[in-house]
mmCIF file of C-alpha atoms in Angstrom:
data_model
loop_
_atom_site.group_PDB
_atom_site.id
_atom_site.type_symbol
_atom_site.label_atom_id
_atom_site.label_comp_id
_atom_site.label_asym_id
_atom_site.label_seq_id
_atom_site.Cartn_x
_atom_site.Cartn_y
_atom_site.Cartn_z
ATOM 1 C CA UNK U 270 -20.712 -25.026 -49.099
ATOM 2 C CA UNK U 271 -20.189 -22.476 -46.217
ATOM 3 C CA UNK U 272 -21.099 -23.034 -42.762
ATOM 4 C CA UNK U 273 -23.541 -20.110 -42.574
ATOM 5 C CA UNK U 274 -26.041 -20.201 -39.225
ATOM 6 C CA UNK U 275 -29.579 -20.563 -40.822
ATOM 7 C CA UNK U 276 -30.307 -17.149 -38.850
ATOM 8 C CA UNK U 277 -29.130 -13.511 -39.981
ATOM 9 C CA UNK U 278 -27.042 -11.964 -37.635
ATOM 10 C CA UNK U 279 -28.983 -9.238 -36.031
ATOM 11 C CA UNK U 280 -27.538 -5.620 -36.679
ATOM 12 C CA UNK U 281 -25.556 -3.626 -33.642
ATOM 13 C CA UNK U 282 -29.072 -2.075 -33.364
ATOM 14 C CA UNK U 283 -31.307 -5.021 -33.053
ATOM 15 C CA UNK U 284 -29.038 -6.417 -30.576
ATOM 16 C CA UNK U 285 -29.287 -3.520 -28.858
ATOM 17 C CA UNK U 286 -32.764 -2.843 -28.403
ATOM 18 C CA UNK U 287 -33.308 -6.640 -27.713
ATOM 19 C CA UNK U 288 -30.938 -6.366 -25.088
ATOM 20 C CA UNK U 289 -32.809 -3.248 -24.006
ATOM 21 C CA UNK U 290 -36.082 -4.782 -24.152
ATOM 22 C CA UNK U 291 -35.247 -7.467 -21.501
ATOM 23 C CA UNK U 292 -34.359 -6.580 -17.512
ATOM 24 C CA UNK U 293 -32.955 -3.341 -16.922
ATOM 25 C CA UNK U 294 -29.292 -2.954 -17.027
ATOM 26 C CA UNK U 295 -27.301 -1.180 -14.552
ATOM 27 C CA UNK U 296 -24.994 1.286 -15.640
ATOM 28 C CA UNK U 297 -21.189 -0.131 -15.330
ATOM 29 C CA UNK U 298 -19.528 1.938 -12.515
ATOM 30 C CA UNK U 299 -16.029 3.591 -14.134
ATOM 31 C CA UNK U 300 -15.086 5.141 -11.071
ATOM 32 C CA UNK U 301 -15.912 8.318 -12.349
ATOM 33 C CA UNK U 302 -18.471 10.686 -12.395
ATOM 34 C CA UNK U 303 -20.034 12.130 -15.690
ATOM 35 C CA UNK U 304 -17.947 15.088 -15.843
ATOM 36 C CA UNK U 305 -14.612 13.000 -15.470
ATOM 37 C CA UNK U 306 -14.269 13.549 -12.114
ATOM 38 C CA UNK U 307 -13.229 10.474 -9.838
ATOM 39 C CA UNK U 308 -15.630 9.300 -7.648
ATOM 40 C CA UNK U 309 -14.782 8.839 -3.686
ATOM 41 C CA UNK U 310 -15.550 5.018 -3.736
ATOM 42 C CA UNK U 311 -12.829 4.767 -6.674
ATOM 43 C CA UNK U 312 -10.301 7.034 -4.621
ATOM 44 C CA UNK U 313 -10.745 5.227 -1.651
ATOM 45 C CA UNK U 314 -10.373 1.852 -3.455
ATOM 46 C CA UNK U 315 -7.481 3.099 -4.920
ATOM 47 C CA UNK U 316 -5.914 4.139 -1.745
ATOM 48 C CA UNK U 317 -6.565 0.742 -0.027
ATOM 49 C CA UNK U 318 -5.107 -1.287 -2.312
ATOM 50 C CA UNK U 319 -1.677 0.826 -2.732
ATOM 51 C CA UNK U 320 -1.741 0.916 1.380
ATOM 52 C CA UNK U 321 -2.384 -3.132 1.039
ATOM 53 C CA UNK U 322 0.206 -3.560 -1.658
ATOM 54 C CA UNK U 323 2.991 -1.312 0.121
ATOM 55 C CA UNK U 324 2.296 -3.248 3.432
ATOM 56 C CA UNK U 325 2.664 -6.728 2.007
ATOM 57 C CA UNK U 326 5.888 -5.442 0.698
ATOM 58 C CA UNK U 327 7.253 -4.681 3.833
ATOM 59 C CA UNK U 328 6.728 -7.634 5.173
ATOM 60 C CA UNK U 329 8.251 -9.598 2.778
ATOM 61 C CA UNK U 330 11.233 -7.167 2.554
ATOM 62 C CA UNK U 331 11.521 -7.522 6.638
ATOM 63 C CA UNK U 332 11.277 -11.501 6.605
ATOM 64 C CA UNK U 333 14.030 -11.226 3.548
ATOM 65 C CA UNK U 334 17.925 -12.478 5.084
ATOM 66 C CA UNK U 335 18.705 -8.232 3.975
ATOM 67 C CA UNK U 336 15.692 -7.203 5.925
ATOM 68 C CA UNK U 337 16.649 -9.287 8.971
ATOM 69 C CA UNK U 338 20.128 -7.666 8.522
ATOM 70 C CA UNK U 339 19.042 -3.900 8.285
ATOM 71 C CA UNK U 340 16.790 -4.259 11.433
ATOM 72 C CA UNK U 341 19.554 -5.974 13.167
ATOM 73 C CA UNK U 342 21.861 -3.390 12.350
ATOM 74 C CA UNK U 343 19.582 -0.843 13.497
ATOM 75 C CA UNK U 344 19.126 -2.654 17.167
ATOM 76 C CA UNK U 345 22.545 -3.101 17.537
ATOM 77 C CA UNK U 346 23.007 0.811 16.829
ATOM 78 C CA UNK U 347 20.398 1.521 19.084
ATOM 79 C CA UNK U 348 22.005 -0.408 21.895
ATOM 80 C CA UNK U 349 25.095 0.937 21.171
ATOM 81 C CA UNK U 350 24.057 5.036 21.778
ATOM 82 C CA UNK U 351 21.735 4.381 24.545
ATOM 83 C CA UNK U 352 24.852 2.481 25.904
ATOM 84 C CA UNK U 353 27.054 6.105 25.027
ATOM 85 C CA UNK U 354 23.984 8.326 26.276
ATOM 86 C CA UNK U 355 24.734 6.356 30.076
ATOM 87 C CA UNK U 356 28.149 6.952 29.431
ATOM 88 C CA UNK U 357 28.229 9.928 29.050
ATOM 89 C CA UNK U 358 25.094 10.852 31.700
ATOM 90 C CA UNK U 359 27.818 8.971 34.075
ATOM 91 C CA UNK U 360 30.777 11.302 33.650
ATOM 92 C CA UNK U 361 28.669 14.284 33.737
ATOM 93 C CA UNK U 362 27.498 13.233 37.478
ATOM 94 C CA UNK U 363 31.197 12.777 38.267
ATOM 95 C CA UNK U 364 32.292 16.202 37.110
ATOM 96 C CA UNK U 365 29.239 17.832 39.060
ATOM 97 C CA UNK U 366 30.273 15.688 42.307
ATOM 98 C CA UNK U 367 34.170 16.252 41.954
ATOM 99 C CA UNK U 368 33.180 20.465 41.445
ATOM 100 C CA UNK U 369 31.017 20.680 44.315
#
């Protein structure tokens, strides 16, 4: 013996107009507009959660031992020429003072 429900299954159409026949639906959003062009919500969605993604990756690439070690590098580079830029500032002012 099978294990047949006692009920037919409706057909795709029956289902559909009983589905139809109870609250209204509301149309599921796609992101896109009826021609196939993308809505702003969907762009703007979009654009927030790359910006979202891209800054969480930073972060975690910063707090990484070879993002600690990049940004120190660059500090101690930065020291270094505005260390050279005063250097050099300083003999200039000594070859205007020893011309004069």
């Amino acid at each position: 013996m099978s294990d047949m429900p006692d009920e037919p299954t409706p057909e795709p159409e029956q289902a559909q107009q009983a589905a139809s026949s109870g609250a209204p639906v509301e149309p599921v959003d796609t992101g896109y507009t009826p021609s196939g062009v993308p809505t702003f919500e969907s762009v703007r969605e979009k654009i927030e959660t790359r910006y979202g993604t891209s800054t969480g990756a930073a972060e975690l690439d910063a707090e990484s031992p070879q993002g600690r070690t990049i940004e120190e590098q660059y500090d101690e580079r930065q020291r270094a020429a505005a260390e050279r830029l005063a250097e050099i500032r300083k003999s200039m002012h000594k070859e205007q003072d020893d011309t004069q």
